[in-house]
C-alpha positions as a printed NumPy array, in Angstrom:
array([[-144.412,   99.472,   96.404],
       [-145.08 ,   97.739,   99.466],
       [-143.521,   94.141,   98.505],
       [-139.841,   93.548,   97.717],
       [-138.617,   92.312,   94.455],
       [-136.656,   88.991,   94.396],
       [-133.578,   90.812,   93.611],
       [-134.06 ,   93.199,   96.653],
       [-134.782,   90.585,   99.114],
       [-132.189,   89.915,  101.602],
       [-130.106,   86.688,  101.021],
       [-130.449,   83.796,  103.288],
       [-127.629,   83.68 ,  105.57 ],
       [-126.023,   86.841,  104.815],
       [-125.066,   89.015,  107.544],
       [-127.13 ,   91.924,  108.344],
       [-125.888,   95.1  ,  110.639],
       [-128.082,   93.524,  113.36 ],
       [-126.55 ,   90.187,  113.475],
       [-123.133,   90.637,  111.954],
       [-121.335,   90.605,  115.138],
       [-123.312,   87.553,  116.554],
       [-122.037,   85.028,  113.863],
       [-118.626,   84.643,  115.342],
       [-119.895,   83.24 ,  118.484],
       [-119.488,   84.238,  122.321],
       [-116.564,   86.664,  122.964],
       [-113.723,   85.328,  124.925],
       [-113.648,   87.065,  128.67 ],
       [-110.944,   89.557,  129.259],
       [-109.339,   87.615,  131.969],
       [-109.062,   84.509,  129.627],
       [-107.498,   86.755,  126.883],
       [-104.964,   87.945,  129.235],
       [-104.255,   84.585,  130.473],
       [-103.922,   83.235,  127.054],
       [-101.658,   86.029,  125.94 ],
       [ -99.351,   85.46 ,  128.896],
       [ -99.005,   81.795,  128.368],
       [ -98.205,   82.308,  124.78 ],
       [ -95.382,   85.09 ,  125.477],
       [ -94.02 ,   82.844,  128.394],
       [ -93.81 ,   80.046,  126.234],
       [ -92.073,   82.135,  123.531],
       [ -89.657,   83.308,  126.142],
       [ -88.986,   79.69 ,  127.366],
       [ -87.593,   78.916,  124.065],
       [ -86.044,   82.04 ,  122.738],
       [ -84.246,   83.188,  125.889],
       [ -81.76 ,   80.186,  125.929],
       [ -81.311,   80.702,  122.026],
       [ -80.673,   84.438,  122.431],
       [ -78.257,   83.713,  125.129],
       [ -76.273,   81.14 ,  123.094],
       [ -75.836,   83.645,  120.157],
       [ -75.22 ,   86.649,  122.38 ],
       [ -72.65 ,   84.942,  124.55 ],
       [ -70.617,   83.66 ,  121.38 ],
       [ -70.456,   87.341,  120.42 ],
       [ -69.176,   88.646,  123.833],
       [ -65.539,   88.712,  124.977],
       [ -64.311,   86.524,  127.708],
       [ -64.85 ,   88.827,  130.695],
       [ -68.291,   89.77 ,  129.773],
       [ -69.455,   86.307,  130.189],
       [ -68.548,   85.964,  133.653],
       [ -69.575,   89.569,  134.767],
       [ -72.2  ,   90.334,  137.24 ],
       [ -75.088,   91.427,  136.93 ],
       [ -75.313,   89.499,  133.629],
       [ -75.008,   91.69 ,  130.438],
       [ -78.02 ,   90.716,  128.465],
       [ -76.744,   92.813,  125.65 ],
       [ -73.197,   92.685,  124.584],
       [ -71.353,   95.947,  125.259],
       [ -68.824,   95.138,  122.2  ],
       [ -69.077,   92.567,  119.898],
       [ -66.212,   90.27 ,  118.787],
       [ -65.916,   87.44 ,  116.629],
       [ -62.635,   86.032,  118.098],
       [ -64.633,   83.234,  119.73 ],
       [ -65.608,   81.728,  116.24 ],
       [ -62.169,   82.18 ,  114.813],
       [ -60.638,   80.371,  117.961],
       [ -63.52 ,   77.724,  117.947],
       [ -62.741,   76.723,  114.292],
       [ -59.051,   76.401,  114.858],
       [ -59.494,   74.624,  117.952],
       [ -61.009,   71.536,  116.203],
       [ -61.371,   70.561,  112.762],
       [ -64.72 ,   71.609,  112.128],
       [ -64.348,   71.631,  108.25 ],
       [ -64.186,   67.725,  108.681],
       [ -66.892,   67.8  ,  111.123],
       [ -68.932,   69.592,  108.723],
       [ -68.1  ,   67.093,  106.248],
       [ -68.991,   64.06 ,  108.229],
       [ -72.516,   65.783,  109.256],
       [ -73.629,   66.631,  105.798],
       [ -72.631,   63.206,  104.275],
       [ -74.333,   61.357,  107.031],
       [ -77.561,   63.524,  107.162],
       [ -77.785,   63.629,  103.339],
       [ -77.313,   59.829,  102.71 ],
       [ -79.151,   58.681,  106.116],
       [ -82.108,   60.945,  105.022],
       [ -82.397,   59.91 ,  101.491],
       [ -82.204,   56.214,  102.403],
       [ -84.518,   56.538,  105.326],
       [ -87.329,   58.56 ,  103.211],
       [ -87.02 ,   56.138,  100.326],
       [ -87.534,   53.052,  102.477],
       [ -90.292,   54.966,  104.081],
       [ -92.092,   55.807,  100.807],
       [ -91.843,   51.984,   99.556],
       [ -93.179,   50.686,  103.046],
       [ -96.005,   52.91 ,  103.1  ],
       [ -97.007,   52.211,   99.405],
       [ -96.735,   48.481,  100.298],
       [ -99.215,   48.709,  103.355],
       [-101.792,   51.09 ,  101.758],
       [-101.984,   49.764,   98.071],
       [-100.647,   46.056,   98.162],
       [-102.345,   43.262,   99.504],
       [-100.372,   40.534,  101.025],
       [-100.479,   37.979,  104.014],
       [-100.048,   39.023,  107.567],
       [-100.107,   42.828,  106.395],
       [-101.86 ,   43.977,  109.701],
       [ -99.604,   42.011,  111.718],
       [ -96.503,   43.568,  109.915],
       [ -97.802,   46.895,  110.145],
       [ -98.374,   46.429,  113.909],
       [ -95.182,   45.302,  114.688],
       [ -93.489,   48.486,  112.909],
       [ -95.93 ,   50.7  ,  114.833],
       [ -94.959,   48.869,  117.991],
       [ -91.571,   49.773,  117.452],
       [ -91.993,   53.306,  118.008],
       [ -92.896,   52.519,  121.554],
       [ -89.511,   51.314,  122.293],
       [ -86.469,   53.737,  123.325],
       [ -83.804,   53.94 ,  120.674],
       [ -81.119,   53.15 ,  123.116],
       [ -82.547,   49.595,  123.338],
       [ -81.019,   48.569,  120.076],
       [ -77.31 ,   50.399,  120.786],
       [ -75.872,   47.572,  122.058],
       [ -77.056,   45.039,  119.181],
       [ -76.231,   47.28 ,  116.45 ],
       [ -72.851,   48.142,  117.881],
       [ -72.134,   44.383,  117.885],
       [ -73.161,   44.243,  114.337],
       [ -71.463,   47.167,  113.131],
       [ -68.269,   45.969,  114.826],
       [ -68.583,   42.608,  113.426],
       [ -68.871,   43.809,  109.703],
       [ -65.871,   46.158,  110.363],
       [ -67.905,   49.3  ,  109.713],
       [ -66.614,   50.96 ,  112.772],
       [ -65.214,   54.533,  112.129],
       [ -66.838,   54.478,  108.472],
       [ -69.784,   56.225,  106.942],
       [ -71.612,   53.001,  106.512],
       [ -71.464,   52.412,  110.386],
       [ -72.63 ,   55.778,  110.817],
       [ -75.549,   55.552,  108.224],
       [ -76.942,   52.241,  107.728],
       [ -78.234,   51.366,  111.24 ],
       [ -80.641,   54.151,  111.37 ],
       [ -82.364,   54.244,  108.027],
       [ -85.514,   52.358,  109.098],
       [ -87.837,   54.735,  110.435],
       [ -91.456,   53.706,  111.605],
       [ -92.108,   57.419,  112.216],
       [ -91.498,   58.529,  108.625],
       [ -93.205,   55.321,  107.572],
       [ -96.418,   56.259,  109.536],
       [ -96.653,   59.798,  108.429],
       [ -96.531,   58.802,  104.753],
       [ -98.997,   56.167,  105.394],
       [-101.606,   58.218,  106.869],
       [-101.177,   60.607,  104.103],
       [-101.266,   57.821,  101.294],
       [-104.556,   56.493,  102.703],
       [-106.551,   59.7  ,  101.558],
       [-105.449,   59.173,   97.946],
       [-108.489,   58.11 ,   95.877],
       [-107.808,   54.487,   94.682],
       [-109.735,   54.901,   91.444],
       [-106.811,   56.806,   90.072],
       [-104.481,   53.759,   90.761],
       [-107.043,   51.364,   89.395],
       [-107.378,   53.548,   86.16 ],
       [-103.434,   53.277,   85.866],
       [-103.452,   49.852,   86.564],
       [-105.816,   49.22 ,   83.705],
       [-103.814,   51.079,   81.331],
       [-100.873,   48.596,   82.368],
       [ -99.01 ,   50.496,   84.917],
       [ -97.122,   48.425,   87.327],
       [ -96.575,   49.186,   91.043],
       [ -93.424,   50.843,   90.544],
       [ -94.774,   53.231,   87.847],
       [ -97.999,   53.892,   89.843],
       [ -95.787,   54.896,   92.965],
       [ -93.468,   57.125,   91.055],
       [ -95.911,   59.041,   88.583],
       [ -99.067,   59.156,   90.988],
       [ -98.647,   58.457,   94.692],
       [ -95.227,   60.293,   95.136],
       [ -96.172,   63.586,   93.51 ],
       [ -99.614,   63.565,   95.412],
       [ -97.616,   62.807,   98.624],
       [ -94.922,   65.396,   98.018],
       [ -96.017,   67.799,  100.873],
       [ -95.967,   65.057,  103.502],
       [ -92.73 ,   63.891,  101.758],
       [ -91.192,   66.946,  102.361],
       [ -92.125,   67.182,  105.852],
       [ -90.93 ,   63.955,  106.67 ],
       [ -87.644,   64.609,  105.001],
       [ -87.102,   67.804,  106.924],
       [ -88.034,   66.098,  110.352],
       [ -85.716,   63.229,  109.711],
       [ -82.9  ,   65.499,  108.509],
       [ -83.081,   67.435,  111.611],
       [ -82.949,   64.455,  113.76 ],
       [ -79.903,   62.96 ,  111.648],
       [ -77.97 ,   66.388,  111.848],
       [ -78.444,   66.503,  115.816],
       [ -77.865,   62.885,  116.62 ],
       [ -75.054,   62.248,  119.273],
       [ -75.297,   59.048,  120.812],
       [ -74.829,   56.824,  117.854],
       [ -71.689,   58.941,  116.255],
       [ -70.334,   58.692,  119.805],
       [ -70.22 ,   55.013,  119.947],
       [ -69.135,   54.159,  116.649],
       [ -66.482,   56.671,  116.   ],
       [ -63.21 ,   57.117,  117.675],
       [ -60.943,   59.113,  115.491],
       [ -61.468,   63.014,  114.69 ],
       [ -61.665,   62.472,  111.269],
       [ -64.939,   60.556,  111.568],
       [ -66.81 ,   62.572,  114.09 ],
       [ -69.843,   64.395,  113.369],
       [ -70.743,   68.056,  114.686],
       [ -72.544,   67.275,  117.884],
       [ -69.654,   65.11 ,  118.793],
       [ -67.058,   67.467,  117.614],
       [ -68.795,   69.857,  119.982],
       [ -67.723,   67.302,  123.11 ],
       [ -64.233,   67.535,  121.552],
       [ -64.21 ,   71.534,  121.472],
       [ -65.446,   71.391,  125.259],
       [ -62.568,   68.913,  126.193],
       [ -59.986,   71.277,  124.18 ],
       [ -61.027,   74.198,  126.212],
       [ -61.142,   72.555,  129.545],
       [ -64.844,   73.858,  130.083],
       [ -63.745,   77.256,  131.075],
       [ -63.89 ,   79.313,  127.676],
       [ -67.432,   79.277,  127.327],
       [ -67.347,   81.903,  124.56 ],
       [ -65.512,   79.615,  122.246],
       [ -67.951,   76.727,  123.373],
       [ -70.952,   78.883,  122.572],
       [ -69.405,   79.593,  119.071],
       [ -69.081,   76.051,  118.336],
       [ -72.652,   75.407,  119.394],
       [ -73.604,   78.218,  117.033],
       [ -71.593,   76.255,  114.211],
       [ -73.794,   73.282,  115.091],
       [ -77.323,   74.905,  115.398],
       [ -77.24 ,   77.37 ,  112.898],
       [ -77.683,   75.21 ,  109.52 ],
       [ -80.887,   73.815,  111.286],
       [ -82.308,   77.004,  112.407],
       [ -81.78 ,   78.585,  108.58 ],
       [ -83.386,   75.382,  107.252],
       [ -86.301,   75.69 ,  109.555],
       [ -86.969,   79.362,  108.906],
       [ -86.885,   78.806,  105.024],
       [ -89.092,   75.787,  105.188],
       [ -91.52 ,   76.319,  108.039],
       [ -94.656,   76.917,  106.035],
       [ -93.987,   73.56 ,  104.313],
       [ -93.545,   71.837,  107.325],
       [ -96.485,   73.06 ,  108.94 ],
       [ -98.489,   72.705,  105.698],
       [ -97.573,   68.883,  105.335],
       [ -98.262,   68.131,  109.038],
       [-101.899,   69.553,  108.523],
       [-102.599,   68.347,  105.017],
       [-104.971,   65.705,  105.122],
       [-106.298,   66.561,  108.398],
       [-109.418,   68.071,  106.526],
       [-111.077,   66.643,  103.597]])
C-alpha cells in the first residue's frame, strides 16, 4: 500500500531520529562548559572552605590549630573543645534566650506580615498606595538607622534586659510582608468573592482561604525570618547587659573575652553551637525554601 494510514502517520511535533537531537537548541561550546564548571566549583569552595575549617578546627587539639603547614585533616579528633566551651560560658541560658526570642519574634513578625499583605491585596482603603510605598521605601534604609530611636524607646519603657525589649522592636518586617504580598496577588479573587457571598468576613476568608493557599510562601518567609532572628547580633548586644539575657551570637563574644582570643579551638566550638541549629534547619527545609521562592513565578 503506497499511502500511510491515519494511525501510521507520524505525529506532528514528535521527535524523529533525524531531528531528535536538534530540539534541544545549540550546544554550549566546550570552553564555555569548562568555564561554567570552574565558576560553580570556585563558588562552592568559597562557601564550603570556611565552613569546613570551622568544624575541623573545633575538633582539633590546640597544637594542631597553630601548626605550619596547615593540617586540613585533623590528625586526631577531640571533643574537649566543646566541653570547655560549654563550661566556660552559660550556653544553656544562651540557647534558651535564642529559642525564646527567635520563636516569639518570628511568630509575631509573620503574623503581622500576613495581616498587612492581606490588607494591601484584598482590602480597599484610602491612601493604600501611599502606605504601601512608604513600607516598601523603609526597605531601602539600613537597620542601624533606627537603633538609637528604638533604644531610647525601650529604655523609657523599662524593657532593657527583657524579652520584650529583645523581641518587640523587630516584629515589623517589610521584607516578609512584600514576599507574601507578591504571592497573594496570584490568588483568584473569584474564590474570595464566592466566600463573601456565603457570608464569610475578612478574618474567615484570610484564615480559611488565603493562608492555606499562601502556605508555601509563608513557610519560606518564616524560615528566612527565623534565620535572621537567630543570627541577630547588634540589637541584643545593645539592649542586654547581663549574661542571663544574652543570646548565642552575643554569648560567642563573651566566650572570646573569656578565652582571651587565644584558644581558638574552644572559640570555634562555640561558633559551632551558634551555627549548627540553622544549618540543620536549612538542610531539612531547603526544598521548601526554594519551592516557596519560585512559587508564583510561573502561571
